[in-house]
PDB file of C-alpha atoms and ligand atoms in Angstrom:
ATOM      1  CA  MET W   1       0.000   0.000   0.000  1.00 47.00           C
ATOM      2  CA  ALA W   2       1.602   3.249  -1.182  1.00 55.00           C
ATOM      3  CA  ASP W   3       0.483   5.430   1.731  1.00 86.00           C
ATOM      4  CA  ARG W   4       2.080   3.301   4.426  1.00 96.00           C
ATOM      5  CA  PRO W   5       4.970   5.155   6.131  1.00 98.00           C
ATOM      6  CA  ASP W   6       8.226   3.823   4.709  1.00 98.00           C
ATOM      7  CA  ILE W   7      10.887   3.211   7.380  1.00 98.00           C
ATOM      8  CA  LEU W   8      14.574   3.040   6.512  1.00 98.00           C
ATOM      9  CA  ILE W   9      16.376   0.305   8.472  1.00 98.00           C
ATOM     10  CA  LEU W  10      20.040   1.028   7.958  1.00 98.00           C
ATOM     11  CA  ASN W  11      22.834  -1.376   8.909  1.00 98.00           C
ATOM     12  CA  GLY W  12      26.504  -0.503   9.066  1.00 98.00           C
ATOM     13  CA  PRO W  13      29.782  -2.387   8.759  1.00 98.00           C
ATOM     14  CA  ASN W  14      30.113  -6.113   9.440  1.00 97.00           C
ATOM     15  CA  LEU W  15      26.395  -6.602   9.972  1.00 98.00           C
ATOM     16  CA  ASN W  16      26.304  -8.426   6.622  1.00 98.00           C
ATOM     17  CA  MET W  17      28.302 -11.120   8.476  1.00 96.00           C
ATOM     18  CA  LEU W  18      25.620 -11.872  11.073  1.00 97.00           C
ATOM     19  CA  GLY W  19      25.175 -15.600  11.509  1.00 94.00           C
ATOM     20  CA  VAL W  20      28.907 -16.309  11.311  1.00 94.00           C
ATOM     21  CA  ARG W  21      30.168 -13.265  13.217  1.00 94.00           C
ATOM     22  CA  GLU W  22      30.823 -13.904  16.935  1.00 95.00           C
ATOM     23  CA  PRO W  23      27.461 -15.646  17.488  1.00 95.00           C
ATOM     24  CA  ALA W  24      27.875 -15.591  21.268  1.00 94.00           C
ATOM     25  CA  ILE W  25      27.648 -11.790  21.038  1.00 95.00           C
ATOM     26  CA  TYR W  26      25.517 -11.151  17.956  1.00 95.00           C
ATOM     27  CA  GLY W  27      23.398 -14.316  17.774  1.00 94.00           C
ATOM     28  CA  SER W  28      23.027 -16.767  14.908  1.00 94.00           C
ATOM     29  CA  THR W  29      20.272 -15.011  12.955  1.00 97.00           C
ATOM     30  CA  THR W  30      21.486 -13.779   9.575  1.00 97.00           C
ATOM     31  CA  LEU W  31      20.836 -10.283   8.263  1.00 98.00           C
ATOM     32  CA  ALA W  32      18.631 -11.782   5.537  1.00 98.00           C
ATOM     33  CA  GLN W  33      16.522 -13.518   8.204  1.00 98.00           C
ATOM     34  CA  ILE W  34      16.264 -10.259  10.156  1.00 98.00           C
ATOM     35  CA  GLU W  35      15.167  -8.493   6.964  1.00 98.00           C
ATOM     36  CA  GLY W  36      12.422 -11.090   6.453  1.00 98.00           C
ATOM     37  CA  ASN W  37      11.266 -10.767  10.058  1.00 98.00           C
ATOM     38  CA  CYS W  38      11.192  -6.972   9.720  1.00 98.00           C
ATOM     39  CA  ALA W  39       9.112  -7.184   6.539  1.00 98.00           C
ATOM     40  CA  ALA W  40       6.541  -9.379   8.318  1.00 98.00           C
ATOM     41  CA  GLU W  41       6.417  -7.134  11.392  1.00 98.00           C
ATOM     42  CA  ALA W  42       6.155  -3.996   9.253  1.00 98.00           C
ATOM     43  CA  ASP W  43       3.246  -5.524   7.382  1.00 97.00           C
ATOM     44  CA  ARG W  44       1.505  -6.329  10.670  1.00 96.00           C
ATOM     45  CA  LEU W  45       2.063  -2.776  11.920  1.00 96.00           C
ATOM     46  CA  GLY W  46       1.049  -0.999   8.713  1.00 97.00           C
ATOM     47  CA  LEU W  47       4.537   0.130   7.697  1.00 98.00           C
ATOM     48  CA  GLU W  48       6.786  -0.337   4.677  1.00 98.00           C
ATOM     49  CA  VAL W  49      10.473  -1.052   5.245  1.00 98.00           C
ATOM     50  CA  ASP W  50      13.538  -0.304   3.163  1.00 98.00           C
ATOM     51  CA  PHE W  51      16.252  -2.561   4.624  1.00 98.00           C
ATOM     52  CA  ARG W  52      19.818  -1.571   3.684  1.00 98.00           C
ATOM     53  CA  GLN W  53      23.401  -2.405   4.664  1.00 98.00           C
ATOM     54  CA  SER W  54      26.761  -0.871   3.799  1.00 98.00           C
ATOM     55  CA  ASN W  55      30.311  -1.266   5.033  1.00 98.00           C
ATOM     56  CA  PHE W  56      31.176   2.266   3.840  1.00 98.00           C
ATOM     57  CA  GLU W  57      30.754   5.360   6.003  1.00 98.00           C
ATOM     58  CA  GLY W  58      30.213   7.754   3.061  1.00 98.00           C
ATOM     59  CA  GLU W  59      27.568   5.499   1.547  1.00 98.00           C
ATOM     60  CA  LEU W  60      25.723   5.400   4.865  1.00 98.00           C
ATOM     61  CA  VAL W  61      25.856   9.229   4.956  1.00 98.00           C
ATOM     62  CA  SER W  62      24.430   9.448   1.412  1.00 98.00           C
ATOM     63  CA  ILE W  63      21.603   7.024   2.232  1.00 98.00           C
ATOM     64  CA  ILE W  64      20.731   9.058   5.349  1.00 98.00           C
ATOM     65  CA  GLN W  65      20.719  12.299   3.309  1.00 98.00           C
ATOM     66  CA  GLN W  66      18.296  10.787   0.768  1.00 97.00           C
ATOM     67  CA  ALA W  67      16.010   9.435   3.485  1.00 97.00           C
ATOM     68  CA  ARG W  68      14.457  12.830   4.206  1.00 93.00           C
ATOM     69  CA  ASP W  69      12.780  12.733   0.771  1.00 92.00           C
ATOM     70  CA  GLU W  70      11.790   9.079   0.763  1.00 95.00           C
ATOM     71  CA  HIS W  71      11.166   7.843   4.290  1.00 98.00           C
ATOM     72  CA  ALA W  72       9.155   8.571   7.418  1.00 98.00           C
ATOM     73  CA  GLY W  73      11.752   7.447   9.963  1.00 98.00           C
ATOM     74  CA  ILE W  74      15.158   5.826  10.365  1.00 98.00           C
ATOM     75  CA  VAL W  75      16.172   2.807  12.453  1.00 98.00           C
ATOM     76  CA  ILE W  76      19.960   2.647  12.445  1.00 98.00           C
ATOM     77  CA  ASN W  77      22.448   0.076  13.627  1.00 98.00           C
ATOM     78  CA  ALA W  78      25.619   1.868  12.549  1.00 98.00           C
ATOM     79  CA  GLY W  79      27.871  -0.945  13.828  1.00 98.00           C
ATOM     80  CA  ALA W  80      31.302   0.302  14.819  1.00 98.00           C
ATOM     81  CA  TYR W  81      30.625   3.709  13.210  1.00 98.00           C
ATOM     82  CA  THR W  82      28.308   4.327  16.162  1.00 98.00           C
ATOM     83  CA  HIS W  83      31.403   4.933  18.252  1.00 98.00           C
ATOM     84  CA  THR W  84      33.481   6.892  15.725  1.00 98.00           C
ATOM     85  CA  SER W  85      31.449   8.730  13.110  1.00 98.00           C
ATOM     86  CA  VAL W  86      30.834  12.455  13.422  1.00 98.00           C
ATOM     87  CA  ALA W  87      29.754  12.321   9.742  1.00 98.00           C
ATOM     88  CA  ILE W  88      26.880   9.931  10.489  1.00 98.00           C
ATOM     89  CA  HIS W  89      25.938  12.008  13.532  1.00 98.00           C
ATOM     90  CA  ASP W  90      25.792  15.146  11.354  1.00 98.00           C
ATOM     91  CA  ALA W  91      23.780  13.430   8.603  1.00 98.00           C
ATOM     92  CA  LEU W  92      21.220  12.210  11.150  1.00 98.00           C
ATOM     93  CA  ALA W  93      21.085  15.649  12.774  1.00 98.00           C
ATOM     94  CA  LEU W  94      20.011  17.291   9.517  1.00 97.00           C
ATOM     95  CA  THR W  95      17.115  14.926   8.801  1.00 96.00           C
ATOM     96  CA  ASP W  96      13.779  15.969  10.209  1.00 91.00           C
ATOM     97  CA  LEU W  97      12.933  12.305  10.663  1.00 98.00           C
ATOM     98  CA  PRO W  98      12.569  10.363  13.913  1.00 98.00           C
ATOM     99  CA  VAL W  99      15.674   8.241  14.492  1.00 98.00           C
ATOM    100  CA  ILE W 100      15.957   5.077  16.627  1.00 98.00           C
ATOM    101  CA  GLU W 101      19.440   3.837  17.499  1.00 98.00           C
ATOM    102  CA  LEU W 102      19.688   0.064  17.585  1.00 98.00           C
ATOM    103  CA  HIS W 103      22.279  -2.508  18.636  1.00 98.00           C
ATOM    104  CA  LEU W 104      22.023  -6.264  18.892  1.00 98.00           C
ATOM    105  CA  SER W 105      24.365  -6.448  21.866  1.00 98.00           C
ATOM    106  CA  ASN W 106      24.224  -4.482  25.094  1.00 98.00           C
ATOM    107  CA  THR W 107      27.106  -2.161  24.265  1.00 98.00           C
ATOM    108  CA  PHE W 108      27.277  -0.964  27.885  1.00 98.00           C
ATOM    109  CA  LYS W 109      28.254  -4.457  29.068  1.00 97.00           C
ATOM    110  CA  ARG W 110      31.131  -4.558  26.599  1.00 97.00           C
ATOM    111  CA  GLU W 111      34.459  -2.769  26.086  1.00 96.00           C
ATOM    112  CA  PRO W 112      34.627   0.879  27.210  1.00 97.00           C
ATOM    113  CA  PHE W 113      35.133   2.080  23.609  1.00 96.00           C
ATOM    114  CA  ARG W 114      31.598   0.862  22.848  1.00 98.00           C
ATOM    115  CA  HIS W 115      30.042   2.919  25.649  1.00 98.00           C
ATOM    116  CA  HIS W 116      30.081   6.192  23.745  1.00 98.00           C
ATOM    117  CA  SER W 117      27.715   6.734  20.812  1.00 98.00           C
ATOM    118  CA  TYR W 118      27.723   9.605  18.321  1.00 98.00           C
ATOM    119  CA  ILE W 119      24.124   8.699  17.476  1.00 98.00           C
ATOM    120  CA  SER W 120      22.298   8.698  20.820  1.00 98.00           C
ATOM    121  CA  ASP W 121      21.991  12.481  21.050  1.00 98.00           C
ATOM    122  CA  VAL W 122      20.275  12.703  17.653  1.00 98.00           C
ATOM    123  CA  ALA W 123      17.996   9.710  18.315  1.00 98.00           C
ATOM    124  CA  VAL W 124      14.583   9.633  19.950  1.00 98.00           C
ATOM    125  CA  GLY W 125      15.704   6.534  21.833  1.00 98.00           C
ATOM    126  CA  VAL W 126      18.059   3.574  21.934  1.00 98.00           C
ATOM    127  CA  ILE W 127      17.329  -0.179  21.834  1.00 98.00           C
ATOM    128  CA  CYS W 128      20.237  -2.479  22.659  1.00 98.00           C
ATOM    129  CA  GLY W 129      20.856  -5.921  24.107  1.00 98.00           C
ATOM    130  CA  PHE W 130      17.870  -7.803  22.691  1.00 98.00           C
ATOM    131  CA  GLY W 131      19.604  -9.411  19.711  1.00 97.00           C
ATOM    132  CA  ALA W 132      17.672  -9.765  16.471  1.00 97.00           C
ATOM    133  CA  HIS W 133      14.403  -9.154  18.341  1.00 98.00           C
ATOM    134  CA  GLY W 134      15.568  -5.563  18.837  1.00 98.00           C
ATOM    135  CA  TYR W 135      14.782  -4.846  15.173  1.00 98.00           C
ATOM    136  CA  LEU W 136      11.132  -5.748  15.790  1.00 98.00           C
ATOM    137  CA  LEU W 137      11.054  -3.702  19.001  1.00 98.00           C
ATOM    138  CA  ALA W 138      12.451  -0.756  17.031  1.00 98.00           C
ATOM    139  CA  LEU W 139       9.738  -1.095  14.390  1.00 98.00           C
ATOM    140  CA  GLN W 140       7.062  -1.197  17.097  1.00 97.00           C
ATOM    141  CA  ALA W 141       8.479   1.984  18.635  1.00 97.00           C
ATOM    142  CA  MET W 142       8.714   3.608  15.202  1.00 98.00           C
ATOM    143  CA  ALA W 143       5.086   2.720  14.431  1.00 98.00           C
ATOM    144  CA  ARG W 144       4.043   4.882  17.360  1.00 97.00           C
ATOM    145  CA  LEU W 145       6.443   7.706  16.418  1.00 97.00           C
ATOM    146  CA  VAL W 146       4.991   7.938  12.892  1.00 97.00           C
ATOM    147  CA  GLY W 147       1.429   7.611  14.149  1.00 94.00           C
ATOM    148  CA  VAL W 148       0.258   4.262  12.782  1.00 94.00           C
ATOM    149  CA  VAL W 149      -0.336   2.913  16.284  1.00 87.00           C
ATOM    150  CA  ASP W 150      -1.410   4.658  19.475  1.00 87.00           C
ATOM    151  CA  GLU W 151       0.681   4.900  22.615  1.00 81.00           C
ATOM    152  CA  ASP W 152      -0.903   1.705  23.943  1.00 81.00           C
ATOM    153  CA  GLY W 153      -0.013  -0.210  20.752  1.00 77.00           C
ATOM    154  CA  SER W 154      -3.493  -0.291  19.226  1.00 81.00           C
ATOM    155  CA  ASN W 155      -4.092   0.796  15.637  1.00 80.00           C
ATOM    156  CA  ALA W 156      -4.391   4.584  15.293  1.00 80.00           C
TER     157      ALA W 156
HETATM  158  C1  LIG M   1      27.362  -3.833  16.157  1.00 96.68           C
HETATM  159  C2  LIG M   1      28.680  -3.654  15.906  1.00 96.68           C
HETATM  160  O1  LIG M   1      29.191  -3.986  14.720  1.00 96.68           O
HETATM  161  C3  LIG M   1      29.609  -3.140  16.933  1.00 96.68           C
HETATM  162  O2  LIG M   1      30.684  -2.444  16.368  1.00 96.68           O
HETATM  163  C4  LIG M   1      28.892  -2.280  17.951  1.00 96.68           C
HETATM  164  C5  LIG M   1      26.730  -3.336  17.388  1.00 96.68           C
HETATM  165  C6  LIG M   1      27.687  -3.010  18.508  1.00 96.68           C
HETATM  166  C7  LIG M   1      25.585  -4.252  17.804  1.00 96.68           C
HETATM  167  O3  LIG M   1      25.562  -4.735  18.920  1.00 96.68           O
HETATM  168  O4  LIG M   1      24.675  -4.457  16.999  1.00 96.68           O
HETATM  169  O5  LIG M   1      29.775  -1.937  18.987  1.00 96.68           O
END
């Protein structure tokens, strides 16, 4: 349906390796499986999703810049760029879109260099530590932010 809000779910470096990458930390669900789960959840919620991944910082910046014309909100797992990228911070700051920061792992239980995020202060909120299920939690939160469900989770 064309008038469903279209949510960009943007994945950064190394997330294309989910399934084989440190499964004790990131789980065994592949990015393709997460994409499929997101599509089903988006359909249930009344959203469209545009699910993307790049290992390149500049490409992530360009996708974020384009999102303001094409999408209603951004869910971003920027991978390691979360902790390093002023460029991604600045790109997110100039969108007028609601942003949700997402991580599979609980970054605060991990190495100190993962405790700082350049994204949190331009995000509405942060979801971390729930593995692949976090993507579905992020979509549920986004559905309320873009007004397709009420605060209590019922259809708006
Ligand atoms: C993913 C990464 O690739 C790491 O660099 C972050 C994040 C954590 C995650 O948990 O999804 O530190």
